[in-house]
Amino acid sequence: MHPQLLELEKKFNPSLLTAIHSPLLEQKQIELWVKRDDLIHPVISGNKWRKLKYILDHAITINCHTILSMGGAYSNHLHALAFAGKQLGLKTIGYIRGERPENLSPTLQDIQNWGMELRFISRAEYRELRNYKKYNELPAHYLKKSQDGQYWLPEGGATELALLGVGELVSEIDRVYDVVCVPCGTGTTFAGIISSVPEHCTVQGFSALKGAGFLNKDVEKILNEFSGNKKTNWTIQLDYHFGGFAKRNNALLLFIEDFAQQHGVELEPVYTGKMFYGLFDLIQQDFFKPGQRIVAVHTGGLQGKRK
Ligand SMILES: Cc1ncc(COP(=O)(O)O)c(C=O)c1O
């Protein structure tokens, strides 16, 4: 790995496991731990560092000086990228969905302060950008005039290199376990976990988006491209979206509040809150067998909670 990245990595904390105890878990004889990736870094937390690490290494190694990517006004991905870019001396450009708001969200304020250039684009342009998946595939009119040294990173950092970093998360789990749970946006983190867990384990994804049946095909494709992997030890829960991406209701918000009080673990309503809500619901419904040991990955994202 490039020395600049090794230097940055030194600033990270180890990701520990927090044991969760509750009458429901006891009654159903389920063991549950949270993999605390939310605590690995004050800014580049959760799956963000896992996904970005080898991508940034690649960009630096091939002498790129600018990273361009895309996201919404509360994007955890752009937030982490802008911060990492500043630390590593890379220029960053973020294509943001929608018009420039009068008041920038706290996420956008941060990323602008860290030097990311914000380019607001229409929903149609945003959809178009989703077609470009490779680092050197972005059409010239989206790049800076001189086209050398520019690196395109698709939405959510969804590239094969992201899977390598996610695999490291799995190798750190120093307990025997049967199931790993993780929230899904693009499904990249989920795919990285599938490709790295031991044979006997299953991986349970929880979609943050409504109508996300397409994720099954997407994940198959990512796994196939990454390693010709035909694993079938995974399923995605599609019904814990609470009305759609970033939608929420009182039941979810109360669950999150209660979870923080009972277990001292803060969740947010876009990804991790929905996953834990779904996980407890599945446990209640006897979806898991007594004696099963579950590790749920806290993918961070708490910055997005700010108003
Ligand atoms: C906090 C958090 N959890 C989970 C995810 C989903 O990750 P992926 O797009 O790899 O499925 C995201 C989005 O990147 C996220 O910000």
XYZ file of C-alpha atoms in Angstrom, residues 45-285:
241
model
C -16.169 5.600 9.768
C -18.042 2.412 9.016
C -17.955 0.868 5.588
C -16.577 4.102 4.083
C -12.953 3.450 4.964
C -13.350 -0.206 4.087
C -14.590 0.703 0.616
C -12.268 3.648 -0.032
C -8.963 2.257 1.147
C -7.854 0.270 -1.908
C -9.578 2.646 -4.318
C -7.547 5.587 -2.987
C -4.431 3.450 -3.052
C -5.099 2.647 -6.709
C -5.750 6.294 -7.570
C -2.506 7.443 -5.944
C -0.503 4.591 -7.440
C -1.568 5.498 -10.978
C -0.710 9.143 -10.266
C -4.215 10.574 -10.163
C -4.531 13.934 -8.430
C -8.326 14.370 -8.613
C -11.141 12.051 -7.585
C -14.649 12.695 -8.878
C -17.709 11.012 -7.440
C -21.448 11.478 -6.890
C -24.002 11.467 -4.086
C -26.964 13.143 -2.416
C -27.000 16.098 -0.022
C -26.413 13.810 2.995
C -24.015 11.389 1.304
C -21.799 9.533 3.772
C -19.682 8.480 0.822
C -18.871 12.019 -0.373
C -18.348 13.125 3.223
C -15.699 10.439 3.787
C -14.149 10.992 0.359
C -13.792 14.755 0.848
C -12.110 14.251 4.213
C -9.793 11.493 2.959
C -8.931 13.604 -0.092
C -7.908 16.501 2.129
C -5.760 14.228 4.303
C -4.058 12.712 1.268
C -3.594 15.924 -0.713
C -5.982 14.832 -3.462
C -8.417 17.188 -5.117
C -12.036 16.001 -4.929
C -15.117 16.868 -6.962
C -18.626 15.824 -5.963
C -21.576 15.676 -8.340
C -24.585 16.360 -6.153
C -28.140 15.397 -7.082
C -30.512 18.361 -7.392
C -30.233 22.122 -7.318
C -27.884 23.941 -5.000
C -29.994 24.636 -1.876
C -30.021 28.044 -0.267
C -28.551 26.510 2.871
C -26.144 23.648 2.440
C -26.827 20.531 4.521
C -24.280 19.975 7.347
C -22.806 17.189 5.190
C -22.292 19.509 2.227
C -20.930 22.255 4.467
C -18.289 19.873 5.785
C -17.311 18.566 2.402
C -17.039 22.052 0.982
C -14.886 23.107 3.937
C -12.610 20.158 3.247
C -12.081 21.446 -0.267
C -14.383 19.291 -2.378
C -15.727 21.150 -5.385
C -19.522 20.800 -5.424
C -21.224 20.469 -8.792
C -25.012 20.346 -8.618
C -26.678 18.393 -11.420
C -30.201 17.510 -12.489
C -31.785 14.171 -11.633
C -31.490 13.156 -15.294
C -27.756 13.874 -15.342
C -27.393 12.074 -12.046
C -29.071 8.988 -13.530
C -26.744 9.217 -16.506
C -23.690 9.288 -14.256
C -24.804 5.955 -12.812
C -23.889 4.355 -16.151
C -20.189 4.991 -15.650
C -18.651 2.288 -13.526
C -14.916 2.286 -14.303
C -12.413 4.832 -13.017
C -11.451 5.989 -16.507
C -14.905 5.851 -18.063
C -16.325 9.303 -17.332
C -17.052 11.307 -20.524
C -14.779 14.299 -21.099
C -17.434 16.948 -20.451
C -17.708 15.812 -16.824
C -13.959 16.083 -16.276
C -11.732 19.086 -15.717
C -10.275 20.477 -18.944
C -6.987 18.692 -18.717
C -8.128 15.115 -18.490
C -5.043 13.466 -17.084
C -4.914 12.281 -13.516
C -8.671 12.241 -12.924
C -10.277 9.236 -11.293
C -14.011 8.506 -11.439
C -15.555 6.763 -8.492
C -19.134 5.544 -9.023
C -21.939 6.172 -6.521
C -21.252 4.753 -3.070
C -17.722 3.722 -4.092
C -19.178 0.636 -5.755
C -16.134 -0.929 -7.378
C -14.337 -4.252 -7.162
C -11.520 -2.675 -5.140
C -14.060 -1.822 -2.451
C -14.630 -5.525 -1.860
C -11.008 -6.037 -0.829
C -11.267 -3.551 2.018
C -14.609 -4.955 3.153
C -13.002 -8.398 3.259
C -10.583 -7.076 5.903
C -13.513 -6.250 8.150
C -14.565 -9.898 8.027
C -11.077 -11.177 8.791
C -11.076 -9.094 12.002
C -14.064 -10.927 13.519
C -12.320 -12.919 16.203
C -15.279 -15.099 17.243
C -17.073 -18.058 15.817
C -20.249 -16.899 14.098
C -22.990 -18.259 11.853
C -24.582 -15.159 10.353
C -23.369 -11.686 9.373
C -25.937 -8.887 8.924
C -25.283 -5.681 7.015
C -27.353 -2.818 5.543
C -27.466 -2.501 1.733
C -27.446 0.555 -0.502
C -25.636 -0.486 -3.672
C -24.920 -3.940 -2.141
C -21.138 -3.511 -2.467
C -20.384 -3.888 1.250
C -22.731 -6.872 1.368
C -20.946 -8.493 -1.611
C -17.559 -7.919 0.036
C -18.762 -9.695 3.153
C -20.244 -12.611 1.192
C -16.994 -13.158 -0.630
C -15.004 -13.251 2.621
C -17.063 -15.177 5.214
C -16.295 -18.845 5.930
C -18.291 -21.439 3.939
C -20.732 -22.356 6.707
C -21.833 -18.741 7.317
C -24.821 -16.969 5.848
C -25.002 -13.265 5.118
C -28.195 -11.308 5.605
C -28.572 -7.956 3.860
C -31.201 -5.339 4.716
C -32.120 -2.969 1.921
C -32.415 0.719 2.777
C -34.300 1.257 -0.499
C -37.842 0.393 -1.478
C -38.422 -1.981 -4.405
C -34.812 -3.133 -4.300
C -35.341 -6.581 -5.832
C -32.767 -5.550 -8.467
C -30.119 -5.826 -5.744
C -30.201 -9.621 -6.045
C -28.988 -9.411 -9.646
C -26.558 -6.570 -8.856
C -24.937 -8.502 -6.040
C -24.672 -11.654 -8.177
C -22.963 -9.560 -10.839
C -20.536 -7.908 -8.423
C -19.597 -11.290 -6.937
C -19.178 -12.838 -10.339
C -16.974 -10.038 -11.643
C -14.911 -9.984 -8.464
C -14.070 -13.640 -8.192
C -16.351 -15.728 -10.398
C -18.036 -16.344 -7.073
C -21.254 -18.394 -7.206
C -21.990 -18.398 -3.485
C -25.635 -18.805 -2.527
C -25.281 -18.323 1.222
C -26.997 -14.937 1.231
C -30.388 -13.264 1.133
C -31.519 -9.651 1.138
C -34.455 -8.521 3.265
C -36.458 -6.141 1.102
C -39.263 -5.175 3.483
C -37.529 -3.031 6.095
C -37.270 0.133 3.981
C -39.913 2.121 5.914
C -41.348 3.629 2.736
C -38.116 4.238 0.835
C -34.593 5.592 1.024
C -34.169 7.936 4.009
C -37.890 7.571 4.862
C -38.700 6.897 8.491
C -41.609 6.629 10.899
C -42.113 6.864 14.644
C -41.682 3.139 15.192
C -38.208 3.299 13.636
C -37.199 6.448 15.513
C -38.407 4.980 18.818
C -36.509 1.772 18.125
C -33.308 3.763 17.510
C -33.778 5.759 20.710
C -34.476 2.637 22.709
C -31.478 0.818 21.199
C -29.134 3.629 22.250
C -30.566 3.597 25.788
C -30.523 -0.174 26.232
C -27.237 -0.985 24.540
C -25.276 2.271 24.328
C -24.990 1.961 20.540
C -26.110 4.899 18.435
C -27.884 4.114 15.154
C -29.181 6.323 12.338
C -32.470 5.976 10.452
C -31.147 5.531 6.883
C -29.143 2.307 7.105
C -28.198 0.880 10.501
C -31.506 1.682 12.252
C -33.435 -0.169 9.560
C -31.072 -3.134 9.700
C -31.314 -3.554 13.486
C -35.079 -3.039 13.428
C -35.348 -5.752 10.764
C -32.946 -8.028 12.590
C -34.899 -7.871 15.854
C -38.131 -8.419 13.945
C -36.678 -11.526 12.282
C -35.431 -12.824 15.626
C -38.927 -12.303 17.057
C -40.362 -14.320 14.153
